[in-house]
């Protein structure tokens, strides 16, 4: 478990490791989220022998289902720890600091941490409920075994047996009538409740449900099996199962500390428990907090709790994606704005001894090797490879760049090439977006991979075209948009990539002969070192004399 000093919080901390919590964790782990499940080990169905109505898992012991769920979460990289969450508080604008009292628990197979704090971007709380069983000695200890509350969970197992329904509220008659579906031997034990009215008595009689008056004093148990109940009168009623109406109370202490208070749950106009209010996806009124399972729905069986956990997990992932997209857009806009500044390029060049390969661009070699040397304008000269190559072939070169550091390196390499080469190059430190470029002055204007956004690019390329002398050559090379479909490393700025045809369409056909406007493939390394093919957008045009 990582404490609060860790650099990276969990995407989601799930509080509660039952069906709802583990199902949510599984969905999130499969979505490649970092997930921590913290489980106090107090499942509501701990005393039940088996889970039912769970398709393909019917009859599975609850502990086995949890073990299988933990293993599935772990298979996808999720973590499960034993412990109790003491509190959760806001940690900045978009996260939580969770304090865990994990005692001697800790990660599966590891020692505990005796109290840890972890950071989470989102919380999924699946802490369940507690069942408040009527105050009949021995009833609470046998809940889920032969003291039952849900016919859909346990009715099949006691089908045809002697079932007593303990009347502890106004819904007792409805309860008895419901359990009659599973057995013809149902009795309504009035206990401290009111006798049925005439209409209710008729319904009970019609269904052959016997009404037994008098309070129940205790359970009768033989060889760890319920055999009946003893009334306060001393009479023993022989039974195989006792049905109770357990009031459910949401385990919401953690949620209350975050400002979420439980609300009453009503059934047929009667309060039968509490739950934490949430929307259909499990989202609560507190941003970043979701609930799932019985804490949000006391009627949920194991399979529906698991489904609610899945829904909540998917919605949490969607919420995280929305937040990450907002952050990505902000970062994208910042990068797009900053990448053309002198400071950004200075930082880039100063971060490494060299940025580029030191070789001239292949498309320049292909197109300029046969040209008669004259005046050349090298746009975005960088560390000078293109300018030096041109100067070595007799060109007089004006080489411009926004970075002074780049030009210093380029000038030093030109000097290494010899005084004849260095003497043919003029180094221009300028941001060409707002620099006047002499019109009609150059026999070759070469722009190699000057990637700018739409309007800015069109304005600069128009001024570069205007700088070409009659009979001179305009050469513009850039990253083709199709490169974004490859594994080659490219900064993902689609609006800064272009086709040669786009550039050619902006040239006046009366003034220019387009010699090439095409996409040219060349080999490159993919992000994993594998070979891939990229394409250069290549425009070569000659201004008519």
Coordinates of C-alpha atoms in Angstrom, one line a residue:
X1 CA 0.0 0.0 0.0
X2 CA 1.3 3.4 -0.9
X3 CA 1.2 6.2 1.7
X4 CA 0.2 9.8 1.0
X5 CA 3.8 10.7 0.1
X6 CA 3.6 8.5 -3.0
X7 CA 3.8 10.4 -6.3
X8 CA 1.0 8.6 -7.9
X9 CA -2.4 8.1 -6.4
X10 CA -4.7 5.1 -7.1
X11 CA -7.2 5.9 -9.8
X12 CA -9.9 4.4 -7.6
X13 CA -10.0 3.1 -4.0
X14 CA -12.9 0.7 -3.5
X15 CA -14.1 0.4 0.1
X16 CA -15.8 -3.0 0.6
X17 CA -14.7 -6.2 -1.0
X18 CA -18.1 -8.0 -1.5
X19 CA -19.8 -8.7 -4.8
X20 CA -20.4 -5.0 -5.5
X21 CA -16.9 -3.7 -4.6
X22 CA -15.1 -6.5 -6.4
X23 CA -17.2 -6.3 -9.5
X24 CA -16.5 -2.6 -9.7
X25 CA -12.8 -3.2 -9.1
X26 CA -12.8 -5.8 -11.8
X27 CA -14.3 -3.5 -14.4
X28 CA -11.9 -0.8 -13.5
X29 CA -8.8 -3.0 -13.5
X30 CA -9.8 -4.3 -16.9
X31 CA -10.0 -0.7 -18.0
X32 CA -6.3 -0.4 -17.0
X33 CA -7.0 1.6 -13.9
X34 CA -5.0 1.4 -10.8
X35 CA -7.4 0.0 -8.2
X36 CA -7.1 -0.7 -4.5
X37 CA -9.9 -2.7 -2.7
X38 CA -10.0 -2.3 1.1
X39 CA -12.1 -4.9 2.8
X40 CA -12.9 -5.2 6.5
X41 CA -14.0 -8.8 6.1
X42 CA -17.5 -8.4 7.5
X43 CA -19.8 -9.6 4.7
X44 CA -23.5 -9.5 5.3
X45 CA -23.9 -13.1 4.1
X46 CA -21.0 -14.6 6.1
X47 CA -23.3 -17.0 7.9
X48 CA -25.1 -18.2 4.8
X49 CA -24.1 -21.5 3.4
X50 CA -24.5 -20.6 -0.3
X51 CA -25.2 -17.8 -2.7
X52 CA -28.3 -18.3 -4.9
X53 CA -29.8 -16.7 -8.0
X54 CA -26.4 -15.9 -9.3
X55 CA -26.3 -17.3 -12.8
X56 CA -23.6 -19.9 -13.2
X57 CA -22.6 -19.5 -9.6
X58 CA -25.8 -20.7 -7.9
X59 CA -24.9 -22.6 -4.7
X60 CA -21.4 -21.2 -4.4
X61 CA -20.4 -20.5 -0.7
X62 CA -20.0 -16.8 -0.1
X63 CA -16.4 -17.0 0.9
X64 CA -15.5 -18.9 -2.2
X65 CA -17.2 -16.3 -4.4
X66 CA -15.2 -13.6 -2.7
X67 CA -12.0 -15.6 -3.1
X68 CA -12.7 -16.1 -6.8
X69 CA -13.5 -12.4 -7.2
X70 CA -10.3 -11.3 -5.5
X71 CA -8.3 -13.6 -7.8
X72 CA -10.0 -12.1 -10.8
X73 CA -9.2 -8.5 -9.7
X74 CA -5.6 -9.5 -9.0
X75 CA -5.3 -11.1 -12.4
X76 CA -5.8 -7.7 -14.0
X77 CA -3.4 -5.8 -11.7
X78 CA -5.9 -4.7 -9.0
X79 CA -4.9 -4.9 -5.4
X80 CA -6.9 -6.2 -2.4
X81 CA -6.0 -5.4 1.2
X82 CA -7.6 -6.3 4.5
X83 CA -8.4 -3.3 6.7
X84 CA -11.0 -0.8 7.8
X85 CA -11.2 2.7 6.3
X86 CA -11.2 5.1 9.2
X87 CA -11.9 8.2 7.2
X88 CA -11.7 9.8 3.8
X89 CA -11.1 13.5 3.2
X90 CA -10.7 15.7 0.2
X91 CA -7.2 15.9 -1.2
X92 CA -7.1 18.9 -3.4
X93 CA -9.7 19.6 -6.0
X94 CA -9.8 16.1 -7.6
X95 CA -9.0 13.4 -5.1
X96 CA -9.2 11.9 -1.7
X97 CA -6.9 11.0 1.1
X98 CA -8.0 7.7 2.6
X99 CA -6.9 6.5 6.1
X100 CA -6.8 2.8 6.5
X101 CA -6.6 1.0 9.9
X102 CA -5.4 -2.3 8.5
X103 CA -4.1 -3.8 11.8
X104 CA -2.4 -7.1 11.0
X105 CA -4.0 -7.4 7.6
X106 CA -2.4 -5.8 4.6
X107 CA -2.0 -7.2 1.1
X108 CA -3.0 -10.8 0.5
X109 CA -0.1 -12.8 1.8
X110 CA 1.8 -9.8 3.2
X111 CA 2.1 -8.3 6.6
X112 CA -0.1 -5.3 7.5
X113 CA 0.8 -1.7 7.8
X114 CA -0.8 -0.9 11.1
X115 CA -2.5 2.2 9.7
X116 CA -1.8 3.7 6.2
X117 CA -2.9 6.6 4.1
X118 CA -3.5 6.3 0.4
X119 CA -4.6 8.8 -2.2
X120 CA -7.4 8.2 -4.6
X121 CA -8.8 10.1 -7.5
X122 CA -12.2 8.5 -7.1
X123 CA -14.0 6.4 -4.4
X124 CA -16.4 3.5 -4.8
X125 CA -18.0 2.7 -1.5
X126 CA -19.6 -0.7 -1.2
X127 CA -19.8 -1.2 2.5
X128 CA -23.2 -2.9 2.6
X129 CA -25.7 -2.9 5.4
X130 CA -26.1 -4.5 8.8
X131 CA -29.2 -6.5 9.6
X132 CA -31.0 -5.7 12.8
X133 CA -32.7 -8.9 13.8
X134 CA -35.6 -8.9 16.2
X135 CA -34.6 -9.4 19.8
X136 CA -35.2 -13.1 20.1
X137 CA -32.4 -15.0 21.9
X138 CA -30.3 -16.9 19.4
X139 CA -31.9 -15.4 16.3
X140 CA -29.0 -13.2 15.2
X141 CA -26.5 -16.0 15.5
X142 CA -28.5 -18.2 13.1
X143 CA -29.3 -15.6 10.5
X144 CA -28.7 -16.9 7.1
X145 CA -28.8 -20.5 8.2
X146 CA -32.3 -21.4 9.5
X147 CA -33.3 -17.9 10.6
X148 CA -34.1 -16.3 7.3
X149 CA -35.2 -13.0 5.8
X150 CA -35.3 -13.5 2.0
X151 CA -37.3 -16.1 0.3
X152 CA -35.5 -15.7 -3.0
X153 CA -32.2 -16.3 -1.2
X154 CA -33.3 -19.3 1.0
X155 CA -36.8 -20.3 0.0
X156 CA -35.8 -23.2 -2.2
X157 CA -33.7 -24.7 0.6
X158 CA -36.6 -24.9 3.0
X159 CA -39.3 -25.8 0.4
X160 CA -42.0 -27.9 1.8
X161 CA -40.7 -27.5 5.4
X162 CA -42.3 -26.0 8.5
X163 CA -41.8 -22.3 8.3
X164 CA -42.7 -19.8 11.0
X165 CA -42.9 -16.1 10.1
X166 CA -42.2 -13.8 13.1
X167 CA -44.6 -10.9 13.1
X168 CA -42.6 -7.8 14.0
X169 CA -44.2 -5.2 11.8
X170 CA -47.1 -4.3 9.6
X171 CA -45.8 -6.3 6.7
X172 CA -46.0 -9.7 8.5
X173 CA -49.1 -10.9 6.7
X174 CA -47.6 -10.1 3.3
X175 CA -44.4 -11.9 4.4
X176 CA -46.4 -15.0 5.4
X177 CA -48.3 -15.0 2.2
X178 CA -45.0 -14.7 0.2
X179 CA -43.3 -17.6 2.0
X180 CA -46.4 -19.7 1.3
X181 CA -45.1 -20.0 -2.2
X182 CA -42.3 -22.3 -1.0
X183 CA -44.2 -24.4 1.5
X184 CA -47.8 -25.3 2.5
X185 CA -46.6 -25.5 6.2
X186 CA -46.4 -21.8 7.0
X187 CA -47.4 -20.3 10.4
X188 CA -47.6 -16.6 11.3
X189 CA -46.2 -16.1 14.8
X190 CA -47.8 -12.9 16.1
X191 CA -45.1 -12.4 18.8
X192 CA -45.8 -8.8 19.9
X193 CA -47.6 -7.9 16.8
X194 CA -51.3 -7.1 16.3
X195 CA -53.7 -9.8 15.3
X196 CA -54.8 -9.7 11.6
X197 CA -57.9 -7.8 10.8
X198 CA -60.9 -9.6 9.3
X199 CA -59.7 -9.2 5.7
X200 CA -56.2 -10.3 6.5
X201 CA -57.4 -13.3 8.5
X202 CA -59.5 -14.4 5.6
X203 CA -56.6 -14.2 3.2
X204 CA -54.4 -16.2 5.6
X205 CA -57.1 -18.8 6.1
X206 CA -57.6 -19.0 2.3
X207 CA -53.9 -19.8 1.9
X208 CA -54.0 -22.3 4.9
X209 CA -51.6 -20.2 6.9
X210 CA -52.0 -20.8 10.7
X211 CA -51.9 -17.8 13.1
X212 CA -50.1 -18.5 16.4
X213 CA -50.7 -16.0 19.2
X214 CA -48.2 -15.2 22.0
X215 CA -44.7 -13.8 22.2
X216 CA -41.7 -16.0 21.1
X217 CA -39.4 -16.4 24.1
X218 CA -36.5 -18.4 22.5
X219 CA -35.4 -20.7 19.7
X220 CA -35.3 -24.4 20.2
X221 CA -32.0 -25.8 18.7
X222 CA -31.0 -29.5 18.6
X223 CA -27.6 -30.6 17.2
X224 CA -27.1 -27.1 15.7
X225 CA -30.3 -27.2 13.9
X226 CA -33.5 -25.2 14.5
X227 CA -36.3 -27.5 15.7
X228 CA -38.8 -24.9 16.8
X229 CA -39.6 -21.9 19.0
X230 CA -40.8 -21.7 22.6
X231 CA -43.5 -19.2 23.3
X232 CA -43.6 -17.3 26.6
X233 CA -46.5 -19.6 27.6
X234 CA -44.0 -22.5 27.4
X235 CA -45.6 -24.0 24.4
X236 CA -43.2 -25.2 21.8
X237 CA -44.0 -24.7 18.1
X238 CA -42.1 -27.2 15.9
X239 CA -40.4 -25.4 13.0
X240 CA -37.6 -26.0 10.5
X241 CA -37.0 -22.4 9.7
X242 CA -37.9 -19.0 11.3
X243 CA -38.5 -16.0 9.1
X244 CA -37.7 -12.5 10.5
X245 CA -38.0 -9.0 9.1
X246 CA -34.5 -7.7 9.5
X247 CA -34.3 -3.9 9.4
X248 CA -31.3 -2.9 7.3
X249 CA -29.0 -0.1 8.3
X250 CA -26.5 1.3 5.7
X251 CA -22.9 1.1 6.8
X252 CA -22.5 4.8 6.0
X253 CA -20.1 6.2 8.6
X254 CA -17.4 6.8 6.0
X255 CA -20.0 8.4 3.6
X256 CA -21.4 10.6 6.4
X257 CA -17.9 12.0 7.0
X258 CA -18.0 13.1 3.3
X259 CA -21.4 14.7 3.7
X260 CA -23.6 11.9 2.5
X261 CA -26.4 11.0 5.0
X262 CA -28.5 7.8 4.7
X263 CA -32.2 8.1 3.9
X264 CA -35.1 6.0 5.0
X265 CA -36.2 3.1 2.8
X266 CA -39.9 2.5 2.6
X267 CA -41.9 -0.5 1.5
X268 CA -45.7 -0.3 1.2
X269 CA -45.5 2.9 3.2
X270 CA -43.4 1.5 6.0
X271 CA -39.8 2.3 6.9
X272 CA -37.7 -0.9 6.7
X273 CA -34.2 0.4 6.6
X274 CA -31.8 3.0 5.3
X275 CA -29.7 3.6 2.2
X276 CA -27.3 6.2 0.8
X277 CA -29.1 8.1 -2.0
X278 CA -27.5 7.8 -5.4
X279 CA -28.4 8.0 -9.1
X280 CA -28.9 4.9 -11.3
X281 CA -25.1 4.7 -12.0
X282 CA -24.2 4.9 -8.3
X283 CA -23.0 8.5 -8.5
X284 CA -23.7 10.4 -5.3
X285 CA -24.2 14.1 -4.6
X286 CA -20.5 14.3 -3.7
X287 CA -18.4 14.6 -6.8
X288 CA -16.0 11.7 -7.1
X289 CA -17.9 9.4 -4.8
X290 CA -19.9 6.4 -6.1
X291 CA -21.8 3.7 -4.1
X292 CA -22.9 0.2 -5.1
X293 CA -24.5 -2.8 -3.5
X294 CA -26.7 -2.9 -0.4
X295 CA -25.4 0.4 1.0
X296 CA -27.3 2.0 -1.9
X297 CA -30.0 -0.6 -2.3
X298 CA -30.9 -2.9 0.6
X299 CA -33.0 -5.1 -1.7
X300 CA -30.1 -6.0 -3.9
X301 CA -29.2 -9.6 -4.0
X302 CA -25.6 -10.7 -4.7
X303 CA -26.0 -10.7 -8.5
X304 CA -27.7 -7.4 -8.6
X305 CA -25.1 -5.9 -6.3
X306 CA -22.4 -7.2 -8.6
X307 CA -24.2 -5.6 -11.6
X308 CA -24.4 -2.3 -9.7
X309 CA -20.7 -2.5 -9.0
X310 CA -20.0 -3.1 -12.7
X311 CA -22.1 -0.1 -13.6
X312 CA -20.5 2.1 -11.1
X313 CA -17.0 1.0 -12.2
X314 CA -17.8 1.8 -15.8
X315 CA -19.2 5.2 -14.9
X316 CA -16.1 6.0 -12.7
X317 CA -13.9 5.1 -15.6
X318 CA -16.0 7.4 -17.9
X319 CA -15.7 10.2 -15.3
X320 CA -11.9 9.8 -15.1
X321 CA -11.7 9.8 -18.9
X322 CA -13.7 13.1 -19.0
X323 CA -11.3 14.6 -16.5
X324 CA -8.2 13.3 -18.3
X325 CA -9.6 14.7 -21.6
X326 CA -10.1 18.1 -20.0
X327 CA -6.5 18.0 -18.7
X328 CA -5.2 16.8 -22.1
X329 CA -7.0 19.6 -23.9
X330 CA -5.4 22.2 -21.6
X331 CA -2.0 20.6 -22.0
X332 CA -2.5 20.4 -25.8
X333 CA -3.4 24.0 -26.0
X334 CA -0.5 25.0 -23.9
X335 CA 1.9 22.9 -26.0
X336 CA 0.5 24.2 -29.2
X337 CA 1.0 27.8 -28.0
X338 CA 4.4 27.3 -26.4
X339 CA 6.0 25.1 -29.1
X340 CA 6.6 28.0 -31.4
X341 CA 8.2 30.3 -28.9
X342 CA 11.9 31.1 -28.7
X343 CA 12.0 30.0 -25.1
X344 CA 10.5 26.5 -25.9
X345 CA 13.0 25.9 -28.7
X346 CA 15.9 27.2 -26.5
X347 CA 14.9 24.8 -23.8
X348 CA 14.7 21.9 -26.3
X349 CA 18.1 22.6 -27.8
X350 CA 19.8 23.1 -24.4
X351 CA 18.4 19.9 -23.0
X352 CA 20.6 17.8 -25.3
X353 CA 24.0 18.2 -27.0
X354 CA 22.4 17.6 -30.4
X355 CA 18.9 17.3 -31.6
X356 CA 19.2 16.3 -35.2
X357 CA 21.2 13.7 -37.1
X358 CA 23.7 16.1 -38.6
X359 CA 22.7 14.9 -42.1
X360 CA 21.0 17.1 -44.7
X361 CA 17.4 16.3 -45.4
X362 CA 16.9 13.6 -48.1
X363 CA 14.3 15.5 -50.1
X364 CA 16.6 18.5 -50.3
X365 CA 19.4 16.3 -51.7
X366 CA 17.0 14.8 -54.2
X367 CA 15.7 18.1 -55.6
X368 CA 18.6 20.5 -55.2
X369 CA 21.5 18.4 -56.3
X370 CA 20.9 19.3 -59.9
X371 CA 20.1 23.0 -59.4
X372 CA 22.5 25.8 -60.4
X373 CA 23.8 27.4 -57.2
X374 CA 22.7 30.9 -56.4
X375 CA 21.1 32.5 -53.3
X376 CA 19.3 30.2 -51.0
X377 CA 17.0 30.8 -48.0
X378 CA 17.1 27.9 -45.5
X379 CA 14.0 28.1 -43.3
X380 CA 14.3 26.6 -39.8
X381 CA 18.0 25.8 -40.2
X382 CA 18.4 24.1 -36.9
X383 CA 21.9 22.8 -36.4
X384 CA 22.9 23.7 -39.9
X385 CA 23.1 20.4 -41.9
X386 CA 21.1 21.7 -44.9
X387 CA 22.8 25.1 -45.0
X388 CA 26.2 23.5 -44.9
X389 CA 25.3 21.0 -47.6
X390 CA 24.2 23.9 -49.9
X391 CA 27.2 26.0 -49.1
X392 CA 29.5 23.1 -49.9
X393 CA 27.9 23.1 -53.4
X394 CA 28.5 26.8 -54.0
X395 CA 25.2 28.3 -52.7
X396 CA 25.2 31.5 -50.8
X397 CA 22.9 30.7 -47.9
X398 CA 20.8 32.8 -45.5
X399 CA 20.0 30.3 -42.8
X400 CA 17.3 31.3 -40.3
X401 CA 16.2 29.8 -37.0
X402 CA 14.3 30.9 -33.9
X403 CA 16.9 29.4 -31.6
X404 CA 20.2 31.2 -30.9
X405 CA 21.6 28.0 -29.4
X406 CA 20.8 26.1 -32.6
X407 CA 22.5 28.7 -34.8
X408 CA 25.6 28.8 -32.5
X409 CA 26.0 25.0 -33.1
X410 CA 25.3 25.4 -36.8
X411 CA 28.0 28.1 -37.1
X412 CA 30.5 26.0 -35.2
X413 CA 29.9 23.1 -37.6
X414 CA 30.2 25.4 -40.6
X415 CA 33.6 26.6 -39.4
X416 CA 34.6 22.9 -39.0
X417 CA 33.7 22.5 -42.7
X418 CA 36.2 25.2 -43.6
X419 CA 36.3 28.9 -44.2
X420 CA 34.9 28.6 -47.8
X421 CA 31.8 27.0 -46.5
X422 CA 31.4 29.2 -43.4
X423 CA 31.9 32.3 -45.5
X424 CA 29.0 31.4 -47.8
X425 CA 26.5 31.2 -44.9
X426 CA 24.7 34.1 -43.1
X427 CA 23.0 33.1 -39.9
X428 CA 19.7 34.8 -39.2
X429 CA 18.3 34.6 -35.7
X430 CA 14.6 35.4 -36.3
X431 CA 11.0 34.3 -35.8
X432 CA 9.8 34.2 -39.4
X433 CA 6.2 34.6 -38.4
X434 CA 6.8 38.3 -37.8
X435 CA 10.0 38.9 -39.8
X436 CA 10.0 40.6 -43.1
X437 CA 11.4 38.3 -45.8
X438 CA 12.9 40.0 -48.9
X439 CA 10.7 39.4 -51.9
X440 CA 12.1 38.0 -55.2
X441 CA 15.6 37.6 -53.6
X442 CA 16.3 33.9 -53.6
X443 CA 16.9 31.3 -56.3
X444 CA 16.0 28.5 -53.8
X445 CA 13.7 28.8 -50.8
X446 CA 13.8 25.5 -48.8
X447 CA 11.4 24.9 -45.9
X448 CA 12.0 21.4 -44.4
X449 CA 9.5 20.3 -41.8
X450 CA 8.2 23.8 -40.7
X451 CA 5.1 22.5 -39.0
X452 CA 2.7 25.4 -38.2
X453 CA -1.1 25.6 -37.7
X454 CA -3.3 26.4 -40.6
X455 CA -3.6 30.2 -41.0
X456 CA -0.1 30.8 -39.6
X457 CA 1.3 28.2 -42.0
X458 CA -0.5 29.6 -45.0
X459 CA 0.7 33.2 -44.3
X460 CA 4.4 32.1 -43.9
X461 CA 4.4 29.8 -47.0
X462 CA 2.8 32.7 -49.0
X463 CA 5.7 35.0 -48.0
X464 CA 8.2 32.2 -48.7
X465 CA 6.8 31.9 -52.2
X466 CA 7.0 35.6 -52.7
X467 CA 10.7 35.5 -51.7
X468 CA 11.5 33.2 -54.7
X469 CA 13.2 35.0 -57.6
X470 CA 11.9 34.6 -61.2
X471 CA 13.1 31.2 -62.4
X472 CA 13.8 30.2 -58.8
X473 CA 12.6 27.1 -56.9
X474 CA 10.3 26.8 -54.0
X475 CA 10.7 23.6 -52.0
X476 CA 8.4 22.8 -49.0
X477 CA 8.6 19.5 -47.2
X478 CA 6.5 18.5 -44.2
X479 CA 5.1 15.6 -42.3
X480 CA 2.2 14.0 -44.2
X481 CA -1.0 13.5 -42.1
X482 CA -0.9 9.8 -42.8
X483 CA 2.1 9.5 -40.5
X484 CA -0.3 9.7 -37.6
X485 CA -1.6 6.3 -38.6
X486 CA 1.8 4.7 -38.1
X487 CA 3.8 3.8 -35.0
X488 CA 6.5 6.4 -35.8
X489 CA 6.9 9.0 -33.1
X490 CA 5.0 12.2 -34.1
X491 CA 3.7 15.0 -32.0
X492 CA 0.0 14.6 -32.4
X493 CA -1.0 18.0 -33.9
X494 CA -3.1 17.1 -37.0
X495 CA -3.7 20.7 -37.9
X496 CA 0.0 21.3 -38.2
X497 CA 0.5 18.5 -40.8
X498 CA -0.3 19.0 -44.5
X499 CA -0.3 17.5 -47.9
X500 CA 1.8 18.9 -50.8
X501 CA -1.4 19.2 -52.8
X502 CA -2.8 21.7 -50.1
X503 CA 0.3 23.8 -50.5
X504 CA 0.2 23.7 -54.3
X505 CA -3.4 24.8 -54.4
X506 CA -2.4 28.1 -52.8
X507 CA 0.1 28.9 -55.6
X508 CA -1.0 31.1 -58.5
X509 CA -1.0 28.7 -61.5
X510 CA -0.3 31.7 -63.8
X511 CA 3.0 32.3 -61.9
X512 CA 4.1 28.9 -61.0
X513 CA 4.9 25.5 -62.6
X514 CA 4.4 22.8 -60.0
X515 CA 7.1 20.2 -60.6
X516 CA 6.2 17.8 -57.8
X517 CA 3.3 17.7 -55.3
X518 CA 3.3 14.3 -53.8
X519 CA 3.7 12.0 -50.8
X520 CA 7.1 10.2 -50.7
X521 CA 7.6 7.2 -48.6
X522 CA 10.7 6.5 -46.5
X523 CA 11.7 4.1 -43.8
X524 CA 11.7 5.0 -40.2
X525 CA 11.7 3.4 -36.8
X526 CA 8.5 2.8 -34.9
X527 CA 7.9 3.6 -31.2
X528 CA 9.1 0.1 -30.3
X529 CA 12.1 0.1 -32.6
X530 CA 10.4 -1.8 -35.3
X531 CA 10.5 -0.7 -39.0
X532 CA 7.7 1.4 -40.4
X533 CA 7.1 3.6 -43.4
X534 CA 6.4 7.3 -43.1
X535 CA 5.6 9.8 -45.8
X536 CA 7.0 13.3 -46.6
X537 CA 4.7 15.8 -48.2
X538 CA 6.9 17.3 -51.0
X539 CA 6.1 20.4 -53.0
X540 CA 8.6 21.6 -55.6
X541 CA 7.6 24.5 -57.8
X542 CA 9.4 26.9 -60.1
X543 CA 8.5 30.6 -60.5
X544 CA 8.1 31.5 -64.1
X545 CA 10.6 34.0 -65.4

